[in-house]
Amino acid sequence: MYKLCLNSRDELLIIDLEKIAFFQANGNYTHLKYIAGETRLLSIGLSKLEDYIRMTWPKSIASPFVRLGRSLIVNQTYLSEISVLKHRLTLSDRGTNSYTLSVPKPLLKVYKEKINEFYLLKNKDKQNEIK
């Protein structure tokens, strides 16, 4: 389990990264949303938070977090749908929790292609293992 510790003058916050659905910028602050629904407002910007995630996540394991533009970091573990035409990205735990985010079309188009390539390569590797 990977946890991030944010310590400010007045607070100490432990964030369970594996349960985060997304982080969204709000000026110099960042909103975080856990997949189960809990939200928090962090007193740091998205870029600084991105740096903290990089430092926390082991380099030997690919991080599930991806930055989409200036205002969003999503946890790909919960990715369930991308609709380029509707400018929509959906994160879901495939149970009771689902979040639909509005993302600019150019970002979604590039992201969708990257995800598709990833799964194509993954399936190709599995087919090679079977042979």
PDB file of C-alpha atoms in Angstrom:
ATOM      1  CA  MET A   1       0.000   0.000   0.000  1.00  0.00           C
ATOM      2  CA  TYR A   2       1.435   3.354  -1.025  1.00  0.00           C
ATOM      3  CA  LYS A   3       0.721   6.324   1.200  1.00  0.00           C
ATOM      4  CA  LEU A   4       1.589   9.962   0.890  1.00  0.00           C
ATOM      5  CA  CYS A   5       2.114  12.074   4.010  1.00  0.00           C
ATOM      6  CA  LEU A   6       1.349  15.787   3.678  1.00  0.00           C
ATOM      7  CA  ASN A   7       2.468  17.856   6.633  1.00  0.00           C
ATOM      8  CA  SER A   8       1.554  21.518   6.962  1.00  0.00           C
ATOM      9  CA  ARG A   9       1.803  23.916   9.865  1.00  0.00           C
ATOM     10  CA  ASP A  10      -1.640  22.932  11.175  1.00  0.00           C
ATOM     11  CA  GLU A  11      -2.324  19.476   9.747  1.00  0.00           C
ATOM     12  CA  LEU A  12      -0.891  16.103   8.936  1.00  0.00           C
ATOM     13  CA  LEU A  13      -2.753  14.171   6.263  1.00  0.00           C
ATOM     14  CA  ILE A  14      -2.056  10.580   5.224  1.00  0.00           C
ATOM     15  CA  ILE A  15      -3.354   9.825   1.714  1.00  0.00           C
ATOM     16  CA  ASP A  16      -3.853   6.227   0.622  1.00  0.00           C
ATOM     17  CA  LEU A  17      -2.852   6.639  -3.031  1.00  0.00           C
ATOM     18  CA  GLU A  18      -4.302   3.321  -4.194  1.00  0.00           C
ATOM     19  CA  LYS A  19      -7.799   4.456  -3.175  1.00  0.00           C
ATOM     20  CA  ILE A  20      -7.643   7.851  -4.924  1.00  0.00           C
ATOM     21  CA  ALA A  21      -9.834   8.245  -8.012  1.00  0.00           C
ATOM     22  CA  PHE A  22      -8.494  11.635  -9.089  1.00  0.00           C
ATOM     23  CA  PHE A  23      -6.902  14.933  -8.106  1.00  0.00           C
ATOM     24  CA  GLN A  24      -8.267  18.143  -9.629  1.00  0.00           C
ATOM     25  CA  ALA A  25      -6.648  21.579  -9.550  1.00  0.00           C
ATOM     26  CA  ASN A  26      -8.460  24.519  -8.039  1.00  0.00           C
ATOM     27  CA  GLY A  27      -6.144  27.515  -8.273  1.00  0.00           C
ATOM     28  CA  ASN A  28      -3.319  27.011  -5.789  1.00  0.00           C
ATOM     29  CA  TYR A  29      -5.273  24.189  -4.145  1.00  0.00           C
ATOM     30  CA  THR A  30      -6.084  20.630  -5.150  1.00  0.00           C
ATOM     31  CA  HIS A  31      -9.259  18.649  -4.623  1.00  0.00           C
ATOM     32  CA  LEU A  32      -8.776  14.941  -4.081  1.00  0.00           C
ATOM     33  CA  LYS A  33     -11.530  12.379  -4.533  1.00  0.00           C
ATOM     34  CA  TYR A  34     -11.322   8.890  -3.107  1.00  0.00           C
ATOM     35  CA  ILE A  35     -13.100   6.234  -5.179  1.00  0.00           C
ATOM     36  CA  ALA A  36     -15.408   5.582  -2.203  1.00  0.00           C
ATOM     37  CA  GLY A  37     -16.586   9.207  -2.294  1.00  0.00           C
ATOM     38  CA  GLU A  38     -14.609  11.053   0.372  1.00  0.00           C
ATOM     39  CA  THR A  39     -13.203  14.411  -0.749  1.00  0.00           C
ATOM     40  CA  ARG A  40     -10.505  16.685   0.604  1.00  0.00           C
ATOM     41  CA  LEU A  41      -9.130  20.073  -0.263  1.00  0.00           C
ATOM     42  CA  LEU A  42      -5.338  20.141  -0.171  1.00  0.00           C
ATOM     43  CA  SER A  43      -3.398  23.352   0.319  1.00  0.00           C
ATOM     44  CA  ILE A  44      -0.841  22.496  -2.378  1.00  0.00           C
ATOM     45  CA  GLY A  45      -0.974  22.841  -6.133  1.00  0.00           C
ATOM     46  CA  LEU A  46      -1.329  19.977  -8.581  1.00  0.00           C
ATOM     47  CA  SER A  47       2.263  20.193  -9.848  1.00  0.00           C
ATOM     48  CA  LYS A  48       3.703  19.906  -6.343  1.00  0.00           C
ATOM     49  CA  LEU A  49       1.354  17.011  -5.609  1.00  0.00           C
ATOM     50  CA  GLU A  50       2.478  15.294  -8.820  1.00  0.00           C
ATOM     51  CA  ASP A  51       6.092  15.587  -7.623  1.00  0.00           C
ATOM     52  CA  TYR A  52       5.165  14.062  -4.245  1.00  0.00           C
ATOM     53  CA  ILE A  53       3.423  11.138  -5.963  1.00  0.00           C
ATOM     54  CA  ARG A  54       6.530  10.504  -8.089  1.00  0.00           C
ATOM     55  CA  MET A  55       8.733  10.516  -4.978  1.00  0.00           C
ATOM     56  CA  THR A  56       6.381   8.175  -3.091  1.00  0.00           C
ATOM     57  CA  TRP A  57       5.662   5.616  -5.816  1.00  0.00           C
ATOM     58  CA  PRO A  58       8.460   3.039  -6.246  1.00  0.00           C
ATOM     59  CA  LYS A  59      10.418   3.546  -9.462  1.00  0.00           C
ATOM     60  CA  SER A  60      10.350  -0.193 -10.135  1.00  0.00           C
ATOM     61  CA  ILE A  61       6.541  -0.190 -10.413  1.00  0.00           C
ATOM     62  CA  ALA A  62       4.625   1.791 -13.026  1.00  0.00           C
ATOM     63  CA  SER A  63       2.470   4.423 -11.359  1.00  0.00           C
ATOM     64  CA  PRO A  64      -1.238   4.290 -12.206  1.00  0.00           C
ATOM     65  CA  PHE A  65      -1.448   8.082 -12.023  1.00  0.00           C
ATOM     66  CA  VAL A  66      -1.495  10.066 -15.228  1.00  0.00           C
ATOM     67  CA  ARG A  67      -1.623  13.821 -15.667  1.00  0.00           C
ATOM     68  CA  LEU A  68      -4.235  15.077 -18.115  1.00  0.00           C
ATOM     69  CA  GLY A  69      -3.584  18.719 -18.893  1.00  0.00           C
ATOM     70  CA  ARG A  70      -3.106  21.423 -16.309  1.00  0.00           C
ATOM     71  CA  SER A  71      -5.910  20.509 -13.979  1.00  0.00           C
ATOM     72  CA  LEU A  72      -6.284  16.756 -13.594  1.00  0.00           C
ATOM     73  CA  ILE A  73      -4.436  13.658 -12.392  1.00  0.00           C
ATOM     74  CA  VAL A  74      -6.388  10.405 -12.650  1.00  0.00           C
ATOM     75  CA  ASN A  75      -5.793   6.949 -11.242  1.00  0.00           C
ATOM     76  CA  GLN A  76      -5.930   4.667 -14.296  1.00  0.00           C
ATOM     77  CA  THR A  77      -6.796   1.716 -12.070  1.00  0.00           C
ATOM     78  CA  TYR A  78     -10.369   3.016 -12.064  1.00  0.00           C
ATOM     79  CA  LEU A  79     -10.599   3.991 -15.743  1.00  0.00           C
ATOM     80  CA  SER A  80     -13.766   2.531 -17.258  1.00  0.00           C
ATOM     81  CA  GLU A  81     -14.720   4.748 -20.207  1.00  0.00           C
ATOM     82  CA  ILE A  82     -13.402   7.457 -22.495  1.00  0.00           C
ATOM     83  CA  SER A  83     -15.765   9.337 -24.792  1.00  0.00           C
ATOM     84  CA  VAL A  84     -13.860  11.759 -26.991  1.00  0.00           C
ATOM     85  CA  LEU A  85     -16.993  13.155 -28.649  1.00  0.00           C
ATOM     86  CA  LYS A  86     -18.650  13.868 -25.299  1.00  0.00           C
ATOM     87  CA  HIS A  87     -15.403  15.168 -23.705  1.00  0.00           C
ATOM     88  CA  ARG A  88     -15.931  12.630 -20.934  1.00  0.00           C
ATOM     89  CA  LEU A  89     -13.747  10.305 -18.909  1.00  0.00           C
ATOM     90  CA  THR A  90     -15.353   7.916 -16.420  1.00  0.00           C
ATOM     91  CA  LEU A  91     -13.639   6.411 -13.402  1.00  0.00           C
ATOM     92  CA  SER A  92     -15.405   3.575 -11.613  1.00  0.00           C
ATOM     93  CA  ASP A  93     -14.839   0.882  -9.027  1.00  0.00           C
ATOM     94  CA  ARG A  94     -17.256  -1.294 -11.085  1.00  0.00           C
ATOM     95  CA  GLY A  95     -19.521  -1.324  -8.062  1.00  0.00           C
ATOM     96  CA  THR A  96     -21.290   1.567  -6.439  1.00  0.00           C
ATOM     97  CA  ASN A  97     -18.944   4.462  -7.201  1.00  0.00           C
ATOM     98  CA  SER A  98     -18.510   6.193 -10.532  1.00  0.00           C
ATOM     99  CA  TYR A  99     -17.237   9.657 -11.462  1.00  0.00           C
ATOM    100  CA  THR A 100     -17.551  11.356 -14.832  1.00  0.00           C
ATOM    101  CA  LEU A 101     -15.040  14.101 -15.555  1.00  0.00           C
ATOM    102  CA  SER A 102     -15.093  16.670 -18.320  1.00  0.00           C
ATOM    103  CA  VAL A 103     -11.764  16.646 -20.183  1.00  0.00           C
ATOM    104  CA  PRO A 104     -10.804  18.613 -23.316  1.00  0.00           C
ATOM    105  CA  LYS A 105     -11.187  16.637 -26.532  1.00  0.00           C
ATOM    106  CA  PRO A 106      -7.530  16.865 -27.681  1.00  0.00           C
ATOM    107  CA  LEU A 107      -6.292  15.456 -24.351  1.00  0.00           C
ATOM    108  CA  LEU A 108      -8.814  12.628 -24.400  1.00  0.00           C
ATOM    109  CA  LYS A 109      -7.993  11.717 -27.979  1.00  0.00           C
ATOM    110  CA  VAL A 110      -4.280  11.306 -27.218  1.00  0.00           C
ATOM    111  CA  TYR A 111      -4.964   9.526 -23.938  1.00  0.00           C
ATOM    112  CA  LYS A 112      -7.443   7.137 -25.571  1.00  0.00           C
ATOM    113  CA  GLU A 113      -4.861   6.171 -28.208  1.00  0.00           C
ATOM    114  CA  LYS A 114      -2.221   5.516 -25.531  1.00  0.00           C
ATOM    115  CA  ILE A 115      -4.580   3.328 -23.512  1.00  0.00           C
ATOM    116  CA  ASN A 116      -5.618   1.414 -26.625  1.00  0.00           C
ATOM    117  CA  GLU A 117      -1.967   0.796 -27.596  1.00  0.00           C
ATOM    118  CA  PHE A 118      -1.228  -0.410 -24.070  1.00  0.00           C
ATOM    119  CA  TYR A 119      -4.011  -3.003 -24.186  1.00  0.00           C
ATOM    120  CA  LEU A 120      -3.102  -4.078 -27.713  1.00  0.00           C
ATOM    121  CA  LEU A 121       0.482  -4.729 -26.607  1.00  0.00           C
ATOM    122  CA  LYS A 122      -0.700  -6.470 -23.458  1.00  0.00           C
ATOM    123  CA  ASN A 123      -2.975  -8.798 -25.452  1.00  0.00           C
ATOM    124  CA  LYS A 124      -0.240  -9.462 -28.000  1.00  0.00           C
ATOM    125  CA  ASP A 125       2.148 -10.463 -25.185  1.00  0.00           C
ATOM    126  CA  LYS A 126      -0.464 -12.850 -23.762  1.00  0.00           C
ATOM    127  CA  GLN A 127      -0.954 -14.469 -27.177  1.00  0.00           C
ATOM    128  CA  ASN A 128       2.802 -14.947 -27.505  1.00  0.00           C
ATOM    129  CA  GLU A 129       2.888 -16.614 -24.063  1.00  0.00           C
ATOM    130  CA  ILE A 130       0.192 -19.097 -25.129  1.00  0.00           C
ATOM    131  CA  LYS A 131       2.111 -20.177 -28.239  1.00  0.00           C
TER     132      LYS A 131
END
